[in-house]
Amino acid sequence: MLSVALLALGAGAAVQAQQATMTFFLTSAGPGKGADLGGLEGADRLCQQLAQAGGAGGKTWRAYLSTQASGGAQAVNARDRIGTGPWKNAKGETIAQNVDDLHSANNKISKQTALSEKGEMINGRTDTPNRHDVLTGSQPDGRAFPAGEDRTCGNWTKSGAGAAMVGHHDRQGLRDDDASKSWNSSHPSRGPDGGCSQADLKSTGGDGLFYCFATN
């Protein structure tokens, strides 16, 4: 019995050590207010909190989210706020070597690798409930959309009318096209409450989740 207990302790320590080297995860949950994340600052804070709970709080974490130019403020590109890579998930699997690799066909993001901060798989299109829509507000190259048509739910401050561009972490959609298979730019959110509420996001297969990357 003692040897079994020691083996379990060793396995637990190994998992903790691996998660300490984690530099990428998909949030296990959002704040619960749809796409109102409290802006980039609120989203970054949640990344940091979840990383801390997952044993990787010693790094600086940033949400993979773009914002659009508004009210005199310049746009922010998601690709410019996540460091230089490489990035590994909670199991130590490399999902991209650098920013260009991440935004190429060579990246390794999939349902099997886009794990939560706990090292768990997130439901995809074939699961119930489907949670594969991931908030990004980004174009396929990781850059912000032009000012005008809302693609960030008011720069992550709205939970009513508006829309947010989402990607599919499981690389699956209704069609066999590039958008459906995109991890970061598949379609805008939509729903009966206007596109940005928790219910809206759930209605099209989401849950207000987003990607977090360690910048160091």
mmCIF file with all atom_site columns, C-alpha atoms in Angstrom:
data_model
loop_
_atom_site.group_PDB
_atom_site.id
_atom_site.type_symbol
_atom_site.label_atom_id
_atom_site.label_alt_id
_atom_site.label_comp_id
_atom_site.label_asym_id
_atom_site.label_entity_id
_atom_site.label_seq_id
_atom_site.pdbx_PDB_ins_code
_atom_site.Cartn_x
_atom_site.Cartn_y
_atom_site.Cartn_z
_atom_site.occupancy
_atom_site.B_iso_or_equiv
_atom_site.pdbx_formal_charge
_atom_site.auth_seq_id
_atom_site.auth_comp_id
_atom_site.auth_asym_id
_atom_site.auth_atom_id
_atom_site.pdbx_PDB_model_num
ATOM 1   C CA . MET A 1 1   ? 0.000   0.000  0.000   1.00 0.00 ? 1   MET A CA 1
ATOM 2   C CA . LEU A 1 2   ? 2.865   2.329  0.823   1.00 0.00 ? 2   LEU A CA 1
ATOM 3   C CA . SER A 1 3   ? 4.420   1.851  -2.622  1.00 0.00 ? 3   SER A CA 1
ATOM 4   C CA . VAL A 1 4   ? 1.068   2.671  -4.278  1.00 0.00 ? 4   VAL A CA 1
ATOM 5   C CA . ALA A 1 5   ? 0.798   5.830  -2.183  1.00 0.00 ? 5   ALA A CA 1
ATOM 6   C CA . LEU A 1 6   ? 4.352   6.825  -3.093  1.00 0.00 ? 6   LEU A CA 1
ATOM 7   C CA . LEU A 1 7   ? 3.635   6.213  -6.790  1.00 0.00 ? 7   LEU A CA 1
ATOM 8   C CA . ALA A 1 8   ? 0.538   8.418  -6.526  1.00 0.00 ? 8   ALA A CA 1
ATOM 9   C CA . LEU A 1 9   ? 2.589   11.125 -4.827  1.00 0.00 ? 9   LEU A CA 1
ATOM 10  C CA . GLY A 1 10  ? 5.212   10.893 -7.539  1.00 0.00 ? 10  GLY A CA 1
ATOM 11  C CA . ALA A 1 11  ? 2.589   11.145 -10.281 1.00 0.00 ? 11  ALA A CA 1
ATOM 12  C CA . GLY A 1 12  ? 1.041   14.162 -8.570  1.00 0.00 ? 12  GLY A CA 1
ATOM 13  C CA . ALA A 1 13  ? 4.428   15.857 -8.287  1.00 0.00 ? 13  ALA A CA 1
ATOM 14  C CA . ALA A 1 14  ? 5.144   15.150 -11.957 1.00 0.00 ? 14  ALA A CA 1
ATOM 15  C CA . VAL A 1 15  ? 1.835   16.718 -13.017 1.00 0.00 ? 15  VAL A CA 1
ATOM 16  C CA . GLN A 1 16  ? 2.525   19.777 -10.850 1.00 0.00 ? 16  GLN A CA 1
ATOM 17  C CA . ALA A 1 17  ? 6.035   20.128 -12.276 1.00 0.00 ? 17  ALA A CA 1
ATOM 18  C CA . GLN A 1 18  ? 4.667   19.894 -15.815 1.00 0.00 ? 18  GLN A CA 1
ATOM 19  C CA . GLN A 1 19  ? 1.964   22.483 -15.168 1.00 0.00 ? 19  GLN A CA 1
ATOM 20  C CA . ALA A 1 20  ? 4.595   24.792 -13.699 1.00 0.00 ? 20  ALA A CA 1
ATOM 21  C CA . THR A 1 21  ? 6.224   24.869 -17.162 1.00 0.00 ? 21  THR A CA 1
ATOM 22  C CA . MET A 1 22  ? 2.864   25.535 -18.871 1.00 0.00 ? 22  MET A CA 1
ATOM 23  C CA . THR A 1 23  ? 2.869   28.631 -21.074 1.00 0.00 ? 23  THR A CA 1
ATOM 24  C CA . PHE A 1 24  ? -0.486  28.228 -22.872 1.00 0.00 ? 24  PHE A CA 1
ATOM 25  C CA . PHE A 1 25  ? -4.007  27.225 -21.932 1.00 0.00 ? 25  PHE A CA 1
ATOM 26  C CA . LEU A 1 26  ? -7.650  27.664 -22.835 1.00 0.00 ? 26  LEU A CA 1
ATOM 27  C CA . THR A 1 27  ? -9.591  29.015 -19.866 1.00 0.00 ? 27  THR A CA 1
ATOM 28  C CA . SER A 1 28  ? -11.710 26.400 -18.101 1.00 0.00 ? 28  SER A CA 1
ATOM 29  C CA . ALA A 1 29  ? -14.321 29.126 -17.536 1.00 0.00 ? 29  ALA A CA 1
ATOM 30  C CA . GLY A 1 30  ? -14.960 32.780 -18.310 1.00 0.00 ? 30  GLY A CA 1
ATOM 31  C CA . PRO A 1 31  ? -16.099 35.412 -15.811 1.00 0.00 ? 31  PRO A CA 1
ATOM 32  C CA . GLY A 1 32  ? -19.733 34.461 -16.489 1.00 0.00 ? 32  GLY A CA 1
ATOM 33  C CA . LYS A 1 33  ? -20.789 37.784 -18.014 1.00 0.00 ? 33  LYS A CA 1
ATOM 34  C CA . GLY A 1 34  ? -20.573 36.705 -21.638 1.00 0.00 ? 34  GLY A CA 1
ATOM 35  C CA . ALA A 1 35  ? -18.053 38.742 -23.611 1.00 0.00 ? 35  ALA A CA 1
ATOM 36  C CA . ASP A 1 36  ? -17.873 41.411 -20.893 1.00 0.00 ? 36  ASP A CA 1
ATOM 37  C CA . LEU A 1 37  ? -14.473 40.430 -19.557 1.00 0.00 ? 37  LEU A CA 1
ATOM 38  C CA . GLY A 1 38  ? -13.711 43.762 -17.924 1.00 0.00 ? 38  GLY A CA 1
ATOM 39  C CA . GLY A 1 39  ? -11.666 44.793 -20.969 1.00 0.00 ? 39  GLY A CA 1
ATOM 40  C CA . LEU A 1 40  ? -8.180  43.456 -21.644 1.00 0.00 ? 40  LEU A CA 1
ATOM 41  C CA . GLU A 1 41  ? -7.190  44.189 -18.057 1.00 0.00 ? 41  GLU A CA 1
ATOM 42  C CA . GLY A 1 42  ? -9.970  41.986 -16.685 1.00 0.00 ? 42  GLY A CA 1
ATOM 43  C CA . ALA A 1 43  ? -9.184  39.195 -19.122 1.00 0.00 ? 43  ALA A CA 1
ATOM 44  C CA . ASP A 1 44  ? -5.475  39.297 -18.271 1.00 0.00 ? 44  ASP A CA 1
ATOM 45  C CA . ARG A 1 45  ? -6.345  39.179 -14.588 1.00 0.00 ? 45  ARG A CA 1
ATOM 46  C CA . LEU A 1 46  ? -8.426  36.036 -15.090 1.00 0.00 ? 46  LEU A CA 1
ATOM 47  C CA . CYS A 1 47  ? -5.559  34.420 -17.042 1.00 0.00 ? 47  CYS A CA 1
ATOM 48  C CA . GLN A 1 48  ? -3.239  35.169 -14.126 1.00 0.00 ? 48  GLN A CA 1
ATOM 49  C CA . GLN A 1 49  ? -5.686  33.836 -11.539 1.00 0.00 ? 49  GLN A CA 1
ATOM 50  C CA . LEU A 1 50  ? -6.335  30.609 -13.415 1.00 0.00 ? 50  LEU A CA 1
ATOM 51  C CA . ALA A 1 51  ? -2.613  30.114 -14.058 1.00 0.00 ? 51  ALA A CA 1
ATOM 52  C CA . GLN A 1 52  ? -1.987  30.595 -10.342 1.00 0.00 ? 52  GLN A CA 1
ATOM 53  C CA . ALA A 1 53  ? -4.584  27.943 -9.529  1.00 0.00 ? 53  ALA A CA 1
ATOM 54  C CA . GLY A 1 54  ? -2.967  25.666 -12.108 1.00 0.00 ? 54  GLY A CA 1
ATOM 55  C CA . GLY A 1 55  ? 0.494   26.027 -10.574 1.00 0.00 ? 55  GLY A CA 1
ATOM 56  C CA . ALA A 1 56  ? 1.976   28.399 -13.171 1.00 0.00 ? 56  ALA A CA 1
ATOM 57  C CA . GLY A 1 57  ? 1.327   31.751 -11.517 1.00 0.00 ? 57  GLY A CA 1
ATOM 58  C CA . GLY A 1 58  ? 4.998   32.729 -11.508 1.00 0.00 ? 58  GLY A CA 1
ATOM 59  C CA . LYS A 1 59  ? 4.766   33.856 -15.135 1.00 0.00 ? 59  LYS A CA 1
ATOM 60  C CA . THR A 1 60  ? 3.149   36.932 -16.684 1.00 0.00 ? 60  THR A CA 1
ATOM 61  C CA . TRP A 1 61  ? -0.020  35.874 -18.484 1.00 0.00 ? 61  TRP A CA 1
ATOM 62  C CA . ARG A 1 62  ? -1.934  37.687 -21.213 1.00 0.00 ? 62  ARG A CA 1
ATOM 63  C CA . ALA A 1 63  ? -5.250  36.966 -22.900 1.00 0.00 ? 63  ALA A CA 1
ATOM 64  C CA . TYR A 1 64  ? -5.158  36.327 -26.651 1.00 0.00 ? 64  TYR A CA 1
ATOM 65  C CA . LEU A 1 65  ? -7.611  39.111 -27.505 1.00 0.00 ? 65  LEU A CA 1
ATOM 66  C CA . SER A 1 66  ? -7.584  42.025 -29.935 1.00 0.00 ? 66  SER A CA 1
ATOM 67  C CA . THR A 1 67  ? -9.347  45.358 -29.454 1.00 0.00 ? 67  THR A CA 1
ATOM 68  C CA . GLN A 1 68  ? -10.544 47.800 -32.106 1.00 0.00 ? 68  GLN A CA 1
ATOM 69  C CA . ALA A 1 69  ? -9.666  51.483 -32.355 1.00 0.00 ? 69  ALA A CA 1
ATOM 70  C CA . SER A 1 70  ? -12.273 53.462 -30.432 1.00 0.00 ? 70  SER A CA 1
ATOM 71  C CA . GLY A 1 71  ? -12.618 56.845 -28.744 1.00 0.00 ? 71  GLY A CA 1
ATOM 72  C CA . GLY A 1 72  ? -9.085  57.916 -29.611 1.00 0.00 ? 72  GLY A CA 1
ATOM 73  C CA . ALA A 1 73  ? -7.563  54.636 -28.370 1.00 0.00 ? 73  ALA A CA 1
ATOM 74  C CA . GLN A 1 74  ? -5.547  52.636 -30.882 1.00 0.00 ? 74  GLN A CA 1
ATOM 75  C CA . ALA A 1 75  ? -6.325  49.057 -31.823 1.00 0.00 ? 75  ALA A CA 1
ATOM 76  C CA . VAL A 1 76  ? -4.464  46.251 -30.050 1.00 0.00 ? 76  VAL A CA 1
ATOM 77  C CA . ASN A 1 77  ? -3.445  43.088 -31.894 1.00 0.00 ? 77  ASN A CA 1
ATOM 78  C CA . ALA A 1 78  ? -3.721  39.815 -29.985 1.00 0.00 ? 78  ALA A CA 1
ATOM 79  C CA . ARG A 1 79  ? -0.505  38.582 -31.609 1.00 0.00 ? 79  ARG A CA 1
ATOM 80  C CA . ASP A 1 80  ? 1.448   41.530 -30.174 1.00 0.00 ? 80  ASP A CA 1
ATOM 81  C CA . ARG A 1 81  ? 0.598   40.882 -26.531 1.00 0.00 ? 81  ARG A CA 1
ATOM 82  C CA . ILE A 1 82  ? 1.549   37.228 -25.961 1.00 0.00 ? 82  ILE A CA 1
ATOM 83  C CA . GLY A 1 83  ? 5.348   37.240 -25.964 1.00 0.00 ? 83  GLY A CA 1
ATOM 84  C CA . THR A 1 84  ? 7.614   35.389 -28.383 1.00 0.00 ? 84  THR A CA 1
ATOM 85  C CA . GLY A 1 85  ? 7.111   31.697 -27.550 1.00 0.00 ? 85  GLY A CA 1
ATOM 86  C CA . PRO A 1 86  ? 7.576   28.810 -27.660 1.00 0.00 ? 86  PRO A CA 1
ATOM 87  C CA . TRP A 1 87  ? 4.358   27.846 -25.891 1.00 0.00 ? 87  TRP A CA 1
ATOM 88  C CA . LYS A 1 88  ? 3.505   24.565 -24.190 1.00 0.00 ? 88  LYS A CA 1
ATOM 89  C CA . ASN A 1 89  ? 0.268   23.257 -22.737 1.00 0.00 ? 89  ASN A CA 1
ATOM 90  C CA . ALA A 1 90  ? -0.206  21.718 -19.284 1.00 0.00 ? 90  ALA A CA 1
ATOM 91  C CA . LYS A 1 91  ? 1.096   18.354 -20.565 1.00 0.00 ? 91  LYS A CA 1
ATOM 92  C CA . GLY A 1 92  ? 4.278   19.852 -21.962 1.00 0.00 ? 92  GLY A CA 1
ATOM 93  C CA . GLU A 1 93  ? 3.175   19.599 -25.601 1.00 0.00 ? 93  GLU A CA 1
ATOM 94  C CA . THR A 1 94  ? 4.433   22.461 -27.794 1.00 0.00 ? 94  THR A CA 1
ATOM 95  C CA . ILE A 1 95  ? 1.588   24.172 -29.645 1.00 0.00 ? 95  ILE A CA 1
ATOM 96  C CA . ALA A 1 96  ? 3.745   26.771 -31.464 1.00 0.00 ? 96  ALA A CA 1
ATOM 97  C CA . GLN A 1 97  ? 7.401   27.836 -31.587 1.00 0.00 ? 97  GLN A CA 1
ATOM 98  C CA . ASN A 1 98  ? 6.803   31.558 -32.116 1.00 0.00 ? 98  ASN A CA 1
ATOM 99  C CA . VAL A 1 99  ? 4.200   34.112 -33.207 1.00 0.00 ? 99  VAL A CA 1
ATOM 100 C CA . ASP A 1 100 ? 4.547   33.355 -36.930 1.00 0.00 ? 100 ASP A CA 1
ATOM 101 C CA . ASP A 1 101 ? 4.354   29.616 -36.286 1.00 0.00 ? 101 ASP A CA 1
ATOM 102 C CA . LEU A 1 102 ? 1.217   30.140 -34.181 1.00 0.00 ? 102 LEU A CA 1
ATOM 103 C CA . HIS A 1 103 ? -0.466  31.961 -37.064 1.00 0.00 ? 103 HIS A CA 1
ATOM 104 C CA . SER A 1 104 ? 0.568   29.416 -39.685 1.00 0.00 ? 104 SER A CA 1
ATOM 105 C CA . ALA A 1 105 ? -0.895  26.085 -40.761 1.00 0.00 ? 105 ALA A CA 1
ATOM 106 C CA . ASN A 1 106 ? 1.903   24.485 -38.748 1.00 0.00 ? 106 ASN A CA 1
ATOM 107 C CA . ASN A 1 107 ? 0.514   25.304 -35.274 1.00 0.00 ? 107 ASN A CA 1
ATOM 108 C CA . LYS A 1 108 ? -0.521  22.359 -33.126 1.00 0.00 ? 108 LYS A CA 1
ATOM 109 C CA . ILE A 1 109 ? -3.716  23.732 -31.578 1.00 0.00 ? 109 ILE A CA 1
ATOM 110 C CA . SER A 1 110 ? -6.462  21.111 -31.493 1.00 0.00 ? 110 SER A CA 1
ATOM 111 C CA . LYS A 1 111 ? -9.090  19.770 -29.123 1.00 0.00 ? 111 LYS A CA 1
ATOM 112 C CA . GLN A 1 112 ? -6.438  17.390 -27.787 1.00 0.00 ? 112 GLN A CA 1
ATOM 113 C CA . THR A 1 113 ? -3.826  20.110 -27.167 1.00 0.00 ? 113 THR A CA 1
ATOM 114 C CA . ALA A 1 114 ? -5.851  23.246 -26.314 1.00 0.00 ? 114 ALA A CA 1
ATOM 115 C CA . LEU A 1 115 ? -6.096  22.083 -22.715 1.00 0.00 ? 115 LEU A CA 1
ATOM 116 C CA . SER A 1 116 ? -7.357  24.092 -19.757 1.00 0.00 ? 116 SER A CA 1
ATOM 117 C CA . GLU A 1 117 ? -5.085  25.382 -16.987 1.00 0.00 ? 117 GLU A CA 1
ATOM 118 C CA . LYS A 1 118 ? -5.999  22.141 -15.184 1.00 0.00 ? 118 LYS A CA 1
ATOM 119 C CA . GLY A 1 119 ? -4.707  20.039 -18.071 1.00 0.00 ? 119 GLY A CA 1
ATOM 120 C CA . GLU A 1 120 ? -8.234  19.017 -19.063 1.00 0.00 ? 120 GLU A CA 1
ATOM 121 C CA . MET A 1 121 ? -9.800  18.833 -22.516 1.00 0.00 ? 121 MET A CA 1
ATOM 122 C CA . ILE A 1 122 ? -12.559 21.340 -23.288 1.00 0.00 ? 122 ILE A CA 1
ATOM 123 C CA . ASN A 1 123 ? -15.753 20.153 -24.991 1.00 0.00 ? 123 ASN A CA 1
ATOM 124 C CA . GLY A 1 124 ? -15.818 20.475 -28.767 1.00 0.00 ? 124 GLY A CA 1
ATOM 125 C CA . ARG A 1 125 ? -18.482 20.418 -31.479 1.00 0.00 ? 125 ARG A CA 1
ATOM 126 C CA . THR A 1 126 ? -19.293 16.725 -31.033 1.00 0.00 ? 126 THR A CA 1
ATOM 127 C CA . ASP A 1 127 ? -19.738 17.043 -27.240 1.00 0.00 ? 127 ASP A CA 1
ATOM 128 C CA . THR A 1 128 ? -22.647 18.226 -25.087 1.00 0.00 ? 128 THR A CA 1
ATOM 129 C CA . PRO A 1 129 ? -22.569 21.057 -24.298 1.00 0.00 ? 129 PRO A CA 1
ATOM 130 C CA . ASN A 1 130 ? -20.450 22.318 -27.177 1.00 0.00 ? 130 ASN A CA 1
ATOM 131 C CA . ARG A 1 131 ? -17.919 24.897 -25.904 1.00 0.00 ? 131 ARG A CA 1
ATOM 132 C CA . HIS A 1 132 ? -15.669 25.219 -28.962 1.00 0.00 ? 132 HIS A CA 1
ATOM 133 C CA . ASP A 1 133 ? -16.252 28.936 -29.731 1.00 0.00 ? 133 ASP A CA 1
ATOM 134 C CA . VAL A 1 134 ? -13.265 30.796 -28.262 1.00 0.00 ? 134 VAL A CA 1
ATOM 135 C CA . LEU A 1 135 ? -13.311 34.603 -27.964 1.00 0.00 ? 135 LEU A CA 1
ATOM 136 C CA . THR A 1 136 ? -10.476 36.308 -29.883 1.00 0.00 ? 136 THR A CA 1
ATOM 137 C CA . GLY A 1 137 ? -11.801 39.414 -31.692 1.00 0.00 ? 137 GLY A CA 1
ATOM 138 C CA . SER A 1 138 ? -9.060  38.730 -34.221 1.00 0.00 ? 138 SER A CA 1
ATOM 139 C CA . GLN A 1 139 ? -8.418  38.193 -37.894 1.00 0.00 ? 139 GLN A CA 1
ATOM 140 C CA . PRO A 1 140 ? -6.647  34.956 -38.919 1.00 0.00 ? 140 PRO A CA 1
ATOM 141 C CA . ASP A 1 141 ? -3.231  36.672 -38.691 1.00 0.00 ? 141 ASP A CA 1
ATOM 142 C CA . GLY A 1 142 ? -3.921  37.682 -35.072 1.00 0.00 ? 142 GLY A CA 1
ATOM 143 C CA . ARG A 1 143 ? -4.497  41.345 -35.850 1.00 0.00 ? 143 ARG A CA 1
ATOM 144 C CA . ALA A 1 144 ? -7.452  43.530 -34.880 1.00 0.00 ? 144 ALA A CA 1
ATOM 145 C CA . PHE A 1 145 ? -10.374 44.285 -37.161 1.00 0.00 ? 145 PHE A CA 1
ATOM 146 C CA . PRO A 1 146 ? -10.698 47.852 -38.502 1.00 0.00 ? 146 PRO A CA 1
ATOM 147 C CA . ALA A 1 147 ? -12.782 50.298 -36.482 1.00 0.00 ? 147 ALA A CA 1
ATOM 148 C CA . GLY A 1 148 ? -16.467 50.220 -37.273 1.00 0.00 ? 148 GLY A CA 1
ATOM 149 C CA . GLU A 1 149 ? -18.320 46.922 -37.251 1.00 0.00 ? 149 GLU A CA 1
ATOM 150 C CA . ASP A 1 150 ? -18.040 45.481 -33.730 1.00 0.00 ? 150 ASP A CA 1
ATOM 151 C CA . ARG A 1 151 ? -15.963 42.313 -33.529 1.00 0.00 ? 151 ARG A CA 1
ATOM 152 C CA . THR A 1 152 ? -14.922 42.593 -29.870 1.00 0.00 ? 152 THR A CA 1
ATOM 153 C CA . CYS A 1 153 ? -18.212 43.183 -27.988 1.00 0.00 ? 153 CYS A CA 1
ATOM 154 C CA . GLY A 1 154 ? -17.194 46.771 -27.300 1.00 0.00 ? 154 GLY A CA 1
ATOM 155 C CA . ASN A 1 155 ? -13.564 45.830 -26.606 1.00 0.00 ? 155 ASN A CA 1
ATOM 156 C CA . TRP A 1 156 ? -14.673 43.175 -24.113 1.00 0.00 ? 156 TRP A CA 1
ATOM 157 C CA . THR A 1 157 ? -16.999 45.394 -22.087 1.00 0.00 ? 157 THR A CA 1
ATOM 158 C CA . LYS A 1 158 ? -20.460 44.421 -23.435 1.00 0.00 ? 158 LYS A CA 1
ATOM 159 C CA . SER A 1 159 ? -22.816 41.599 -22.561 1.00 0.00 ? 159 SER A CA 1
ATOM 160 C CA . GLY A 1 160 ? -25.724 42.714 -24.752 1.00 0.00 ? 160 GLY A CA 1
ATOM 161 C CA . ALA A 1 161 ? -25.768 44.023 -28.310 1.00 0.00 ? 161 ALA A CA 1
ATOM 162 C CA . GLY A 1 162 ? -22.644 43.562 -30.414 1.00 0.00 ? 162 GLY A CA 1
ATOM 163 C CA . ALA A 1 163 ? -20.542 40.713 -31.706 1.00 0.00 ? 163 ALA A CA 1
ATOM 164 C CA . ALA A 1 164 ? -17.214 39.066 -31.043 1.00 0.00 ? 164 ALA A CA 1
ATOM 165 C CA . MET A 1 165 ? -15.114 37.102 -33.497 1.00 0.00 ? 165 MET A CA 1
ATOM 166 C CA . VAL A 1 166 ? -14.540 33.575 -32.230 1.00 0.00 ? 166 VAL A CA 1
ATOM 167 C CA . GLY A 1 167 ? -12.293 30.698 -33.252 1.00 0.00 ? 167 GLY A CA 1
ATOM 168 C CA . HIS A 1 168 ? -12.805 26.933 -32.938 1.00 0.00 ? 168 HIS A CA 1
ATOM 169 C CA . HIS A 1 169 ? -10.308 25.252 -30.617 1.00 0.00 ? 169 HIS A CA 1
ATOM 170 C CA . ASP A 1 170 ? -11.316 21.842 -31.991 1.00 0.00 ? 170 ASP A CA 1
ATOM 171 C CA . ARG A 1 171 ? -10.818 23.032 -35.595 1.00 0.00 ? 171 ARG A CA 1
ATOM 172 C CA . GLN A 1 172 ? -14.331 21.884 -36.567 1.00 0.00 ? 172 GLN A CA 1
ATOM 173 C CA . GLY A 1 173 ? -17.374 23.738 -37.848 1.00 0.00 ? 173 GLY A CA 1
ATOM 174 C CA . LEU A 1 174 ? -20.475 23.392 -39.982 1.00 0.00 ? 174 LEU A CA 1
ATOM 175 C CA . ARG A 1 175 ? -18.472 23.395 -43.211 1.00 0.00 ? 175 ARG A CA 1
ATOM 176 C CA . ASP A 1 176 ? -15.192 21.995 -44.458 1.00 0.00 ? 176 ASP A CA 1
ATOM 177 C CA . ASP A 1 177 ? -13.553 25.383 -44.995 1.00 0.00 ? 177 ASP A CA 1
ATOM 178 C CA . ASP A 1 178 ? -10.681 27.409 -43.554 1.00 0.00 ? 178 ASP A CA 1
ATOM 179 C CA . ALA A 1 179 ? -12.935 29.522 -41.313 1.00 0.00 ? 179 ALA A CA 1
ATOM 180 C CA . SER A 1 180 ? -14.570 26.497 -39.691 1.00 0.00 ? 180 SER A CA 1
ATOM 181 C CA . LYS A 1 181 ? -11.139 25.004 -39.023 1.00 0.00 ? 181 LYS A CA 1
ATOM 182 C CA . SER A 1 182 ? -9.641  28.244 -37.703 1.00 0.00 ? 182 SER A CA 1
ATOM 183 C CA . TRP A 1 183 ? -8.520  28.300 -34.076 1.00 0.00 ? 183 TRP A CA 1
ATOM 184 C CA . ASN A 1 184 ? -8.834  32.097 -33.884 1.00 0.00 ? 184 ASN A CA 1
ATOM 185 C CA . SER A 1 185 ? -11.167 33.508 -36.575 1.00 0.00 ? 185 SER A CA 1
ATOM 186 C CA . SER A 1 186 ? -14.220 31.402 -37.489 1.00 0.00 ? 186 SER A CA 1
ATOM 187 C CA . HIS A 1 187 ? -17.351 33.585 -37.222 1.00 0.00 ? 187 HIS A CA 1
ATOM 188 C CA . PRO A 1 188 ? -18.888 36.462 -35.239 1.00 0.00 ? 188 PRO A CA 1
ATOM 189 C CA . SER A 1 189 ? -21.016 35.619 -32.217 1.00 0.00 ? 189 SER A CA 1
ATOM 190 C CA . ARG A 1 190 ? -24.758 36.044 -32.504 1.00 0.00 ? 190 ARG A CA 1
ATOM 191 C CA . GLY A 1 191 ? -27.832 35.281 -30.447 1.00 0.00 ? 191 GLY A CA 1
ATOM 192 C CA . PRO A 1 192 ? -31.256 36.396 -29.225 1.00 0.00 ? 192 PRO A CA 1
ATOM 193 C CA . ASP A 1 193 ? -29.879 38.884 -26.691 1.00 0.00 ? 193 ASP A CA 1
ATOM 194 C CA . GLY A 1 194 ? -27.654 40.697 -29.183 1.00 0.00 ? 194 GLY A CA 1
ATOM 195 C CA . GLY A 1 195 ? -24.516 38.586 -29.513 1.00 0.00 ? 195 GLY A CA 1
ATOM 196 C CA . CYS A 1 196 ? -22.445 39.272 -26.381 1.00 0.00 ? 196 CYS A CA 1
ATOM 197 C CA . SER A 1 197 ? -24.347 37.726 -23.452 1.00 0.00 ? 197 SER A CA 1
ATOM 198 C CA . GLN A 1 198 ? -23.487 34.403 -21.846 1.00 0.00 ? 198 GLN A CA 1
ATOM 199 C CA . ALA A 1 199 ? -26.691 32.943 -23.317 1.00 0.00 ? 199 ALA A CA 1
ATOM 200 C CA . ASP A 1 200 ? -25.775 34.265 -26.780 1.00 0.00 ? 200 ASP A CA 1
ATOM 201 C CA . LEU A 1 201 ? -22.336 32.692 -26.635 1.00 0.00 ? 201 LEU A CA 1
ATOM 202 C CA . LYS A 1 202 ? -23.750 29.370 -25.465 1.00 0.00 ? 202 LYS A CA 1
ATOM 203 C CA . SER A 1 203 ? -26.403 29.393 -28.203 1.00 0.00 ? 203 SER A CA 1
ATOM 204 C CA . THR A 1 204 ? -23.774 29.102 -30.936 1.00 0.00 ? 204 THR A CA 1
ATOM 205 C CA . GLY A 1 205 ? -21.469 26.655 -29.157 1.00 0.00 ? 205 GLY A CA 1
ATOM 206 C CA . GLY A 1 206 ? -19.413 28.823 -26.812 1.00 0.00 ? 206 GLY A CA 1
ATOM 207 C CA . ASP A 1 207 ? -19.081 29.656 -23.138 1.00 0.00 ? 207 ASP A CA 1
ATOM 208 C CA . GLY A 1 208 ? -17.069 32.885 -22.967 1.00 0.00 ? 208 GLY A CA 1
ATOM 209 C CA . LEU A 1 209 ? -13.713 31.060 -22.983 1.00 0.00 ? 209 LEU A CA 1
ATOM 210 C CA . PHE A 1 210 ? -10.455 32.510 -24.328 1.00 0.00 ? 210 PHE A CA 1
ATOM 211 C CA . TYR A 1 211 ? -6.799  31.583 -24.792 1.00 0.00 ? 211 TYR A CA 1
ATOM 212 C CA . CYS A 1 212 ? -4.074  32.617 -22.333 1.00 0.00 ? 212 CYS A CA 1
ATOM 213 C CA . PHE A 1 213 ? -0.349  32.809 -23.149 1.00 0.00 ? 213 PHE A CA 1
ATOM 214 C CA . ALA A 1 214 ? 2.649   33.376 -20.896 1.00 0.00 ? 214 ALA A CA 1
ATOM 215 C CA . THR A 1 215 ? 4.826   36.228 -22.125 1.00 0.00 ? 215 THR A CA 1
ATOM 216 C CA . ASN A 1 216 ? 7.978   35.009 -20.352 1.00 0.00 ? 216 ASN A CA 1
#
